[in-house]
CSV table of C-alpha atoms and ligand atoms in Angstrom, one decimal:
chain,number,residue,atom,x,y,z
Y,1,MET,CA,3.3,-16.3,4.2
Y,2,GLU,CA,1.4,-15.5,1.1
Y,3,PHE,CA,3.0,-12.3,-0.4
Y,4,GLY,CA,0.4,-11.8,-3.1
Y,5,TRP,CA,-2.8,-9.7,-2.7
Y,6,SER,CA,-6.1,-11.3,-3.4
Y,7,ALA,CA,-8.7,-9.8,-5.8
Y,8,ASP,CA,-10.8,-8.7,-3.0
Y,9,GLU,CA,-7.8,-7.0,-1.3
Y,10,LYS,CA,-7.0,-5.2,-4.5
Y,11,ALA,CA,-10.5,-4.1,-5.0
Y,12,HIS,CA,-10.5,-2.8,-1.3
Y,13,ARG,CA,-7.3,-0.9,-1.9
Y,14,GLN,CA,-8.7,0.5,-5.2
Y,15,ARG,CA,-11.7,1.8,-3.5
Y,16,ILE,CA,-9.9,3.5,-0.8
Y,17,ARG,CA,-7.7,5.3,-3.6
Y,18,ASP,CA,-10.7,6.3,-5.5
Y,19,LEU,CA,-12.2,7.7,-2.1
Y,20,LEU,CA,-9.1,9.6,-1.5
Y,21,ALA,CA,-8.7,11.1,-5.0
Y,22,GLU,CA,-12.3,12.2,-4.8
Y,23,THR,CA,-12.2,13.5,-1.1
Y,24,LEU,CA,-8.8,15.1,-0.6
Y,25,PRO,CA,-8.8,18.8,-1.4
Y,26,GLU,CA,-6.4,19.8,-4.3
Y,27,ASP,CA,-4.1,21.7,-2.1
Y,28,TRP,CA,-3.9,18.8,0.5
Y,29,GLU,CA,-0.3,18.1,0.1
Y,30,ALA,CA,0.8,21.4,0.5
Y,31,ARG,CA,-1.4,22.1,3.5
Y,32,SER,CA,-0.4,18.9,5.1
Y,33,THR,CA,2.8,20.9,6.0
Y,34,HIS,CA,0.6,22.4,8.9
Y,35,GLY,CA,1.2,19.2,11.0
Y,36,PRO,CA,-0.7,16.3,12.3
Y,37,GLY,CA,-2.1,18.1,15.2
Y,38,SER,CA,-2.8,21.4,13.5
Y,39,ASP,CA,-6.4,22.7,13.6
Y,40,PHE,CA,-6.4,22.3,9.8
Y,41,GLN,CA,-5.7,18.8,9.8
Y,42,THR,CA,-7.8,18.1,13.0
Y,43,ASP,CA,-10.8,19.8,11.5
Y,44,PHE,CA,-10.4,17.9,8.1
Y,45,ALA,CA,-10.0,14.6,10.0
Y,46,MET,CA,-13.3,15.2,11.9
Y,47,ARG,CA,-15.2,15.6,8.7
Y,48,PHE,CA,-13.3,12.8,6.7
Y,49,CYS,CA,-13.4,10.2,9.5
Y,50,PRO,CA,-17.3,10.1,9.9
Y,51,MET,CA,-17.5,9.8,6.1
Y,52,LEU,CA,-15.1,6.8,6.1
Y,53,ALA,CA,-17.1,5.3,9.1
Y,54,GLU,CA,-20.4,5.5,6.9
Y,55,ARG,CA,-18.7,3.7,4.2
Y,56,GLY,CA,-17.4,0.9,6.4
Y,57,LEU,CA,-13.8,2.1,6.0
Y,58,LEU,CA,-12.9,3.1,9.3
Y,59,VAL,CA,-12.9,0.0,11.3
Y,60,PRO,CA,-13.6,-2.9,9.0
Y,61,ASN,CA,-11.7,-5.6,10.9
Y,62,TRP,CA,-13.4,-4.7,14.3
Y,63,PRO,CA,-15.9,-7.5,15.4
Y,64,SER,CA,-19.4,-6.8,14.2
Y,65,ALA,CA,-20.4,-6.9,18.0
Y,66,HIS,CA,-18.4,-3.5,18.3
Y,67,GLY,CA,-19.6,-2.1,15.0
Y,68,GLY,CA,-17.0,-3.4,12.7
Y,69,GLU,CA,-17.5,-5.9,9.9
Y,70,ASP,CA,-15.4,-8.8,11.0
Y,71,ALA,CA,-13.1,-8.1,8.1
Y,72,PRO,CA,-9.6,-9.8,8.0
Y,73,VAL,CA,-6.8,-7.9,9.8
Y,74,TRP,CA,-5.2,-7.2,6.3
Y,75,GLN,CA,-8.0,-5.0,5.2
Y,76,GLN,CA,-7.6,-2.5,8.0
Y,77,PHE,CA,-3.9,-2.7,7.3
Y,78,ILE,CA,-4.5,-1.9,3.4
Y,79,LEU,CA,-6.5,1.0,4.8
Y,80,GLY,CA,-3.6,2.2,7.0
Y,81,GLU,CA,-1.3,2.0,4.2
Y,82,GLU,CA,-3.3,4.0,1.8
Y,83,MET,CA,-4.1,6.5,4.5
Y,84,TRP,CA,-0.3,7.1,5.2
Y,85,ALA,CA,0.6,7.2,1.6
Y,86,ALA,CA,-1.8,10.1,1.5
Y,87,GLY,CA,-0.2,11.8,4.5
Y,88,GLU,CA,-2.7,10.3,7.1
Y,89,PRO,CA,-5.9,12.4,6.7
Y,90,ARG,CA,-7.4,10.5,9.5
Y,91,GLY,CA,-5.4,12.5,12.0
Y,92,ALA,CA,-5.7,11.3,15.6
Y,93,GLN,CA,-8.2,8.5,14.5
Y,94,TYR,CA,-5.4,6.3,13.5
Y,95,MET,CA,-4.5,5.9,17.0
Y,96,ASN,CA,-7.9,5.3,18.0
Y,97,VAL,CA,-8.6,2.6,15.7
Y,98,ASN,CA,-5.3,0.9,15.9
Y,99,TRP,CA,-4.7,0.7,19.5
Y,100,ILE,CA,-7.0,2.4,21.9
Y,101,GLY,CA,-10.2,0.8,20.6
Y,102,PRO,CA,-8.6,-2.6,20.4
Y,103,ALA,CA,-7.4,-2.3,24.1
Y,104,LEU,CA,-10.8,-1.1,25.1
Y,105,MET,CA,-12.4,-4.3,23.3
Y,106,LYS,CA,-9.9,-6.5,25.0
Y,107,PHE,CA,-9.7,-5.1,28.4
Y,108,GLY,CA,-12.6,-2.8,29.0
Y,109,SER,CA,-15.7,-3.2,31.0
Y,110,PRO,CA,-19.2,-3.4,29.3
Y,111,ASP,CA,-20.0,0.1,30.5
Y,112,GLN,CA,-16.5,1.4,29.2
Y,113,MET,CA,-17.0,-0.4,25.7
Y,114,ASN,CA,-20.6,1.1,25.5
Y,115,ARG,CA,-19.5,4.7,26.2
Y,116,TYR,CA,-16.1,5.0,24.4
Y,117,LEU,CA,-16.2,2.7,21.4
Y,118,PRO,CA,-19.3,4.2,19.5
Y,119,PRO,CA,-17.5,7.6,19.1
Y,120,ILE,CA,-14.2,6.0,18.1
Y,121,ARG,CA,-15.8,3.7,15.4
Y,122,GLU,CA,-17.9,6.6,14.1
Y,123,GLY,CA,-14.8,8.9,13.7
Y,124,ARG,CA,-16.0,11.3,16.2
Y,125,ALA,CA,-13.6,11.0,19.1
Y,126,VAL,CA,-10.1,12.4,19.8
Y,127,TRP,CA,-7.9,10.8,22.4
Y,128,CYS,CA,-4.7,11.5,23.5
Y,129,GLN,CA,-2.0,9.2,25.0
Y,130,GLY,CA,-0.8,10.4,28.3
Y,131,PHE,CA,2.3,8.1,28.7
Y,132,SER,CA,5.5,10.1,28.8
Y,133,GLU,CA,6.7,12.3,31.6
Y,134,PRO,CA,9.7,14.5,31.9
Y,135,SER,CA,11.7,11.7,33.7
Y,136,ALA,CA,9.9,8.7,32.1
Y,137,GLY,CA,10.2,8.3,28.2
Y,138,SER,CA,12.0,5.2,27.3
Y,139,ASP,CA,11.9,4.1,30.8
Y,140,LEU,CA,8.0,4.4,30.9
Y,141,ALA,CA,7.7,2.2,34.2
Y,142,ALA,CA,9.5,5.2,36.2
Y,143,LEU,CA,6.6,7.4,35.7
Y,144,ARG,CA,5.5,9.5,38.7
Y,145,THR,CA,2.0,10.9,38.3
Y,146,GLN,CA,0.2,10.0,41.2
Y,147,ALA,CA,-3.4,8.3,41.2
Y,148,VAL,CA,-4.2,8.5,45.0
Y,149,PRO,CA,-7.3,6.2,45.9
Y,150,VAL,CA,-10.2,8.3,47.1
Y,151,GLU,CA,-13.9,7.6,47.7
Y,152,GLY,CA,-15.3,6.4,44.6
Y,153,GLY,CA,-12.0,6.7,42.5
Y,154,TYR,CA,-8.6,8.4,42.3
Y,155,SER,CA,-7.3,11.8,42.7
Y,156,VAL,CA,-4.5,12.4,40.0
Y,157,THR,CA,-1.7,14.8,40.4
Y,158,GLY,CA,1.2,14.9,38.0
Y,159,ALA,CA,2.6,16.1,34.8
Y,160,LYS,CA,3.0,14.3,31.3
Y,161,VAL,CA,4.8,15.7,28.3
Y,162,TRP,CA,4.9,15.3,24.4
Y,163,THR,CA,1.2,14.4,24.4
Y,164,SER,CA,0.2,14.6,20.9
Y,165,TYR,CA,-3.4,16.0,20.2
Y,166,ALA,CA,-4.1,16.9,23.8
Y,167,GLY,CA,-5.4,20.4,22.7
Y,168,ARG,CA,-8.2,18.9,20.9
Y,169,ALA,CA,-8.8,15.6,22.8
Y,170,ASP,CA,-12.0,14.6,24.4
Y,171,ASN,CA,-10.1,11.8,26.5
Y,172,CYS,CA,-6.9,10.7,27.7
Y,173,PHE,CA,-5.5,7.2,28.0
Y,174,LEU,CA,-3.5,8.1,31.0
Y,175,LEU,CA,-0.9,6.1,33.0
Y,176,ALA,CA,-0.5,7.0,36.6
Y,177,ARG,CA,0.8,5.2,39.8
Y,178,VAL,CA,-1.1,4.4,43.0
Y,179,PRO,CA,1.4,5.6,45.7
Y,180,ALA,CA,3.3,2.9,47.6
Y,181,GLY,CA,2.5,2.3,51.2
Y,182,GLY,CA,0.4,0.0,53.4
Y,183,GLY,CA,2.0,-3.4,51.6
Y,184,GLY,CA,0.5,-2.3,48.3
Y,185,PRO,CA,2.0,-3.1,45.0
Y,186,VAL,CA,5.1,-1.3,43.9
Y,187,GLY,CA,7.0,-0.7,40.5
Y,188,LYS,CA,5.1,-1.5,37.4
Y,189,ALA,CA,2.4,-3.5,39.5
Y,190,ALA,CA,1.4,-0.2,40.9
Y,191,ILE,CA,0.5,1.5,37.5
Y,192,VAL,CA,-2.9,2.1,36.7
Y,193,ILE,CA,-4.7,3.1,33.4
Y,194,LEU,CA,-7.2,5.8,33.7
Y,195,LEU,CA,-9.6,6.9,31.0
Y,196,VAL,CA,-9.7,10.5,31.8
Y,197,ASP,CA,-12.4,13.0,30.4
Y,198,MET,CA,-10.1,16.0,29.4
Y,199,ALA,CA,-12.9,18.4,30.4
Y,200,SER,CA,-12.2,17.3,34.3
Y,201,PRO,CA,-11.5,20.2,36.6
Y,202,GLY,CA,-7.8,20.4,37.3
Y,203,ILE,CA,-6.3,19.7,34.0
Y,204,GLN,CA,-4.2,22.1,32.3
Y,205,VAL,CA,-2.9,21.8,28.6
Y,206,LYS,CA,0.0,23.8,27.2
Y,207,GLN,CA,1.2,23.6,23.7
Y,208,ILE,CA,4.8,22.9,23.1
Y,209,PRO,CA,6.2,24.6,19.8
Y,210,ALA,CA,7.2,21.7,17.8
Y,211,LEU,CA,9.5,20.9,14.7
Y,212,ILE,CA,6.8,18.8,13.4
Y,213,GLY,CA,4.2,21.4,13.0
Y,214,GLU,CA,1.8,23.6,15.0
Y,215,GLY,CA,-0.6,22.2,17.6
Y,216,ASP,CA,0.9,18.6,17.8
Y,217,ILE,CA,2.5,18.1,21.0
Y,218,HIS,CA,1.9,19.5,24.7
Y,219,GLU,CA,2.3,19.4,28.3
Y,220,LEU,CA,-0.4,18.3,30.4
Y,221,PHE,CA,-0.7,19.2,34.2
Y,222,PHE,CA,-3.0,17.2,36.7
Y,223,ASP,CA,-3.8,19.0,39.9
Y,224,ASP,CA,-5.9,17.0,42.1
Y,225,VAL,CA,-8.1,15.5,39.2
Y,226,PHE,CA,-10.9,13.2,40.4
Y,227,VAL,CA,-11.2,10.2,38.0
Y,228,PRO,CA,-14.2,7.8,39.0
Y,229,ALA,CA,-13.0,4.1,39.6
Y,230,ALA,CA,-15.2,3.0,36.8
Y,231,ASN,CA,-12.9,4.9,34.4
Y,232,ARG,CA,-9.9,2.5,35.4
Y,233,LEU,CA,-9.1,0.1,32.5
Y,234,GLY,CA,-8.7,-3.4,33.7
Y,235,ALA,CA,-7.9,-4.5,37.3
Y,236,GLU,CA,-5.2,-2.9,39.6
Y,237,GLY,CA,-1.9,-4.8,38.6
Y,238,GLN,CA,-3.2,-5.5,35.2
Y,239,ALA,CA,-1.8,-2.2,33.4
Y,240,TRP,CA,1.4,-3.3,32.3
Y,241,ASP,CA,-0.2,-6.3,30.2
Y,242,ILE,CA,-2.5,-3.9,28.5
Y,243,ILE,CA,0.4,-1.4,28.0
Y,244,SER,CA,2.5,-4.1,26.3
Y,245,TYR,CA,-0.6,-5.2,24.2
Y,246,ALA,CA,-1.4,-1.6,23.2
Y,247,LEU,CA,2.4,-0.7,22.4
Y,248,GLN,CA,2.7,-3.8,20.0
Y,249,ASN,CA,-0.3,-2.4,18.1
Y,250,GLU,CA,1.1,1.1,18.2
Y,251,ARG,CA,4.5,0.1,16.8
Y,252,THR,CA,3.4,-1.5,13.8
Y,253,GLY,CA,0.2,0.3,13.0
Y,254,ILE,CA,1.9,3.3,11.5
Y,255,ALA,CA,2.7,2.6,7.8
Y,256,ARG,CA,5.1,5.5,7.5
Y,257,TYR,CA,7.3,3.4,4.8
Y,258,GLU,CA,4.3,4.4,2.4
Y,259,PHE,CA,4.8,7.9,3.1
Y,260,SER,CA,8.6,7.7,2.8
Y,261,ARG,CA,8.1,5.8,-0.5
Y,262,ARG,CA,5.6,8.5,-1.6
Y,263,MET,CA,8.5,11.2,-0.9
Y,264,LEU,CA,10.9,9.1,-2.8
Y,265,ASP,CA,8.8,8.7,-5.9
Y,266,ARG,CA,8.2,12.5,-5.7
Y,267,ALA,CA,11.9,13.2,-5.7
Y,268,VAL,CA,12.5,10.8,-8.6
Y,269,GLU,CA,9.8,12.6,-10.7
Y,270,ARG,CA,11.6,15.9,-10.0
Y,271,LEU,CA,15.1,14.7,-10.8
Y,272,LYS,CA,13.7,13.2,-14.1
Y,273,ALA,CA,12.3,16.6,-14.8
Y,274,GLU,CA,15.5,18.3,-14.2
Y,275,GLY,CA,17.3,15.6,-16.4
Y,276,ARG,CA,19.3,14.1,-13.5
Y,277,TRP,CA,17.9,10.7,-13.4
Y,278,TYR,CA,20.2,9.2,-15.8
Y,279,ASP,CA,23.1,9.7,-13.5
Y,280,PRO,CA,24.0,6.1,-12.3
Y,281,ILE,CA,24.9,7.5,-8.7
Y,282,VAL,CA,21.5,9.1,-8.3
Y,283,ARG,CA,19.9,5.9,-9.5
Y,284,ASP,CA,22.0,3.8,-7.1
Y,285,ARG,CA,21.3,5.9,-4.2
Y,286,ALA,CA,17.5,6.0,-5.0
Y,287,ALA,CA,17.6,2.2,-5.4
Y,288,ARG,CA,18.9,1.9,-1.9
Y,289,ALA,CA,16.3,4.2,-0.3
Y,290,LEU,CA,13.8,2.1,-2.2
Y,291,MET,CA,15.2,-1.0,-0.8
Y,292,LEU,CA,15.0,0.2,2.8
Y,293,CYS,CA,11.3,1.2,2.2
Y,294,GLU,CA,10.5,-2.2,0.8
Y,295,ALA,CA,12.4,-4.0,3.6
Y,296,ALA,CA,10.4,-2.1,6.1
Y,297,ARG,CA,7.2,-3.0,4.2
Y,298,MET,CA,8.1,-6.8,4.3
Y,299,LEU,CA,9.0,-6.8,8.0
Y,300,VAL,CA,5.7,-5.0,8.9
Y,301,TYR,CA,3.9,-7.6,6.7
Y,302,ARG,CA,5.5,-10.4,8.9
Y,303,VAL,CA,4.0,-8.8,12.1
Y,304,VAL,CA,0.6,-8.3,10.6
Y,305,ASP,CA,0.9,-11.9,9.3
Y,306,ALA,CA,1.5,-13.3,12.7
Y,307,LYS,CA,-1.5,-11.2,14.0
Y,308,ALA,CA,-3.9,-12.5,11.1
Y,309,HIS,CA,-2.8,-16.1,12.3
Y,310,GLU,CA,-3.2,-15.0,16.0
Y,311,GLN,CA,0.4,-16.2,16.6
Y,312,PRO,CA,2.9,-14.3,18.9
Y,313,ALA,CA,4.8,-11.8,16.9
Y,314,ASP,CA,8.1,-12.4,19.0
Y,315,ALA,CA,10.6,-9.6,18.5
Y,316,TYR,CA,9.3,-8.8,15.1
Y,317,PRO,CA,7.2,-5.6,16.1
Y,318,SER,CA,10.7,-4.2,17.4
Y,319,VAL,CA,12.5,-5.2,14.1
Y,320,ALA,CA,9.8,-3.7,11.9
Y,321,ARG,CA,9.6,-0.5,14.0
Y,322,TRP,CA,13.3,-0.1,13.5
Y,323,ALA,CA,13.2,-0.8,9.7
Y,324,VAL,CA,10.5,1.7,9.3
Y,325,VAL,CA,12.8,4.5,11.0
Y,326,GLN,CA,15.6,3.3,8.7
Y,327,ALA,CA,13.4,3.8,5.6
Y,328,ASP,CA,12.3,7.3,6.7
Y,329,ASN,CA,16.0,8.2,7.4
Y,330,GLY,CA,17.1,6.4,4.1
Y,331,VAL,CA,14.7,8.5,2.1
Y,332,ASN,CA,15.8,11.7,4.1
Y,333,ASP,CA,19.3,11.0,3.3
Y,334,PHE,CA,18.7,10.6,-0.3
Y,335,LEU,CA,16.6,14.0,-0.4
Y,336,LEU,CA,19.6,15.9,1.5
Y,337,GLU,CA,22.1,14.5,-1.0
Y,338,PHE,CA,20.4,15.2,-4.2
Y,339,LEU,CA,17.6,17.8,-3.7
Y,340,PRO,CA,19.2,19.9,-0.8
Y,341,GLU,CA,17.7,23.2,-2.1
Y,342,GLY,CA,14.1,21.7,-1.2
Y,343,LEU,CA,15.2,22.1,2.4
Y,344,ILE,CA,16.1,25.8,2.2
Y,345,GLY,CA,12.4,26.9,1.5
Y,346,THR,CA,11.9,25.9,-2.1
Y,347,ASP,CA,10.0,22.8,-1.0
Y,348,PRO,CA,7.8,23.0,2.2
Y,349,VAL,CA,6.5,19.4,1.7
Y,350,GLN,CA,10.2,18.1,1.7
Y,351,VAL,CA,10.9,20.3,4.7
Y,352,ALA,CA,7.9,18.7,6.6
Y,353,HIS,CA,9.0,15.3,5.7
Y,354,HIS,CA,12.5,16.0,7.0
Y,355,GLN,CA,11.3,17.4,10.2
Y,356,ARG,CA,8.9,14.4,10.9
Y,357,ALA,CA,11.4,11.8,9.8
Y,358,ILE,CA,13.6,13.1,12.6
Y,359,ALA,CA,10.7,12.9,15.1
Y,360,ALA,CA,9.5,9.4,13.8
Y,361,GLY,CA,12.6,7.8,15.5
Y,362,ILE,CA,11.5,9.1,18.7
Y,363,ALA,CA,7.5,9.1,18.8
Y,364,SER,CA,6.1,5.9,19.9
Y,365,GLY,CA,9.2,4.9,21.8
Y,366,ALA,CA,12.7,5.6,20.7
Y,367,ALA,CA,14.0,3.4,17.8
Y,368,GLU,CA,17.3,2.6,19.9
Y,369,ILE,CA,15.1,1.0,22.7
Y,370,GLN,CA,13.9,-1.7,20.0
Y,371,LEU,CA,17.4,-2.8,19.4
Y,372,ASN,CA,17.7,-3.4,23.1
Y,373,ALA,CA,14.6,-5.6,22.8
Y,374,ILE,CA,16.0,-7.5,19.8
Y,375,ALA,CA,19.3,-8.1,21.3
Y,376,ARG,CA,17.5,-9.5,24.6
Y,377,ARG,CA,14.9,-11.7,22.9
Y,378,TRP,CA,17.0,-13.0,19.8
Y,379,LEU,CA,20.6,-12.7,20.5
Y,380,ALA,CA,20.3,-13.6,24.3
Y,381,LEU,CA,22.4,-10.8,25.2
Y,382,PRO,CA,22.4,-9.4,28.8
Y,383,GLY,CA,20.4,-6.5,29.8
Y,384,GLU,CA,17.2,-8.0,31.0
Y,385,PRO,CA,15.4,-5.1,32.6
Y,386,LYS,CA,15.3,-5.4,36.4
Y,387,PRO,CA,11.9,-5.5,38.1
Y,388,GLY,CA,10.1,-2.2,37.7
Y,389,GLU,CA,12.4,-1.0,35.0
Y,390,GLN,CA,10.6,-2.2,32.2
Y,391,ARG,CA,11.5,-0.2,29.0
Y,392,ARG,CA,9.0,1.3,26.6
T,401,FAD,C1,6.4,13.8,17.7
T,401,FAD,C2,6.3,13.0,18.9
T,401,FAD,C3,5.0,12.8,19.4
T,401,FAD,C4,4.8,12.0,20.7
T,401,FAD,N1,3.7,11.8,21.1
T,401,FAD,C5,3.5,11.4,22.3
T,401,FAD,C6,2.2,11.1,22.9
T,401,FAD,O1,1.1,11.4,22.4
T,401,FAD,N2,2.1,10.6,24.2
T,401,FAD,C7,3.2,10.1,25.0
T,401,FAD,O2,3.1,9.7,26.0
T,401,FAD,N3,4.6,10.5,24.5
T,401,FAD,C8,4.6,11.1,23.2
T,401,FAD,N4,6.0,11.1,22.7
T,401,FAD,C9,7.0,10.9,23.4
T,401,FAD,C10,7.8,9.6,23.1
T,401,FAD,O3,7.2,8.5,23.4
T,401,FAD,C11,9.2,9.6,23.8
T,401,FAD,O4,9.8,10.9,23.4
T,401,FAD,C12,10.0,8.6,23.9
T,401,FAD,O5,9.5,7.5,24.3
T,401,FAD,C13,11.5,8.8,24.3
T,401,FAD,O6,11.5,9.2,25.5
T,401,FAD,P1,12.3,10.4,25.9
T,401,FAD,O7,11.9,11.6,25.0
T,401,FAD,O8,11.9,10.8,27.4
T,401,FAD,O9,13.8,10.1,25.8
T,401,FAD,P2,14.7,9.3,26.7
T,401,FAD,O10,14.1,8.0,27.1
T,401,FAD,O11,15.3,10.2,27.7
T,401,FAD,O12,15.9,8.7,25.6
T,401,FAD,C14,16.7,9.9,25.0
T,401,FAD,C15,17.8,8.9,24.2
T,401,FAD,O13,18.5,8.1,24.9
T,401,FAD,C16,18.4,6.8,24.2
T,401,FAD,N5,18.1,5.7,25.3
T,401,FAD,C17,17.3,5.7,26.5
T,401,FAD,N6,17.3,4.8,27.2
T,401,FAD,C18,18.2,4.0,26.6
T,401,FAD,C19,18.8,2.7,26.5
T,401,FAD,N7,18.1,1.8,27.9
T,401,FAD,N8,19.4,2.0,25.7
T,401,FAD,C20,19.8,2.9,24.6
T,401,FAD,N9,19.4,4.0,24.5
T,401,FAD,C21,18.7,4.5,25.4
T,401,FAD,C22,16.9,6.8,23.3
T,401,FAD,O14,17.2,6.0,22.4
T,401,FAD,C23,17.1,8.4,23.1
T,401,FAD,O15,17.8,8.4,21.9
T,401,FAD,C24,6.1,11.8,21.5
T,401,FAD,C25,7.4,12.2,21.0
T,401,FAD,C26,7.4,12.8,19.7
T,401,FAD,C27,8.8,12.8,19.3
């Protein structure tokens, strides 16, 4: 693995930094406390992402056949790091460009690619991820939303929960189950992925008041919603492979350690300004938090490197995800220990980081589940999921 950045990569990073400096409003940091799904952030992302797309900075590593620039995976990754360091101004687009678009390119029909990829690569689409249900979070394969085959497609009935961005989404990447019967598939083989138009009759979206900010997470209710067969992604029985592919991309597509690092730097600046930086205990704790951020960075790089070389990433995506959560928590602990006053209202940015760091260990799959995956794959500990009991 090469740890240094090439001149091209450095120039790419600088170009993004310059663009962010020029584009983000002066009060961006203060207003980012609104939450990633808020109208403020979504409205901003819907202006910002088309501008990125016009400059070839939304999907540089996508193949040119799909409107990208065939750039190396690292270019997309540098972009992600800089975006997260700036509080992720792409909003819901980070999800579209990291895993929904790639899943469509790998498993979609020509018609699906023609329909869904252009709005994603132009930064105009909002998607939501309809995976979790009240009784199916970590144990995703236990999902119960039904997709009953009807003439020309499926009738979907069920409920989803914790769905980010659903209030503004055009489409939902939905997991549902074809009911058992007549010798058909059961367990995870009965799961289908449906690309659902959120304007379809029978869908109800209800916002859930959330720790991480207004407008972010929702309940979704489906009542006899018709979804054409042409909107099923992949063949029946193929869904779990697609989900596994998508989740691997999702786990390491979020460079949150950059955001944690920014919060740490910010705290150090403040401690310096208050004359507290020369306390050896403060410096020792800051160094420990920094080590967690850098360890997370290196472990994520290990996964990106495997991807760049088209090698299997093994259990590294789980290790990297765990490390990213540790970095978030390490910085949070540091802030709690040395700047606790920020949490009682004097620093809304710190409060927002604190709240989102708690959620970060749960969103995109609970961190503890990654430990199970590591134990099984590397330590050969017992606990292989039984058929139909696959974990998220
Ligand atoms: C901010 C946020 C945004 C989200 N956005 C979305 C979204 O857009 N779409 C979507 O589908 N979902 C979304 N989620 C849901 C998220 O994916 C789930 O919350 C997550 O997968 C955990 O599922 P659960 O909440 O049902 O908890 P559970 O699975 O019930 O887990 C509860 C606790 O038990 C532990 N646990 C469970 N099983 C095991 C086990 N086998 N071994 C060890 N520990 C275990 C977990 O680690 C966790 O600490 C979001 C969540 C958050 C917080």
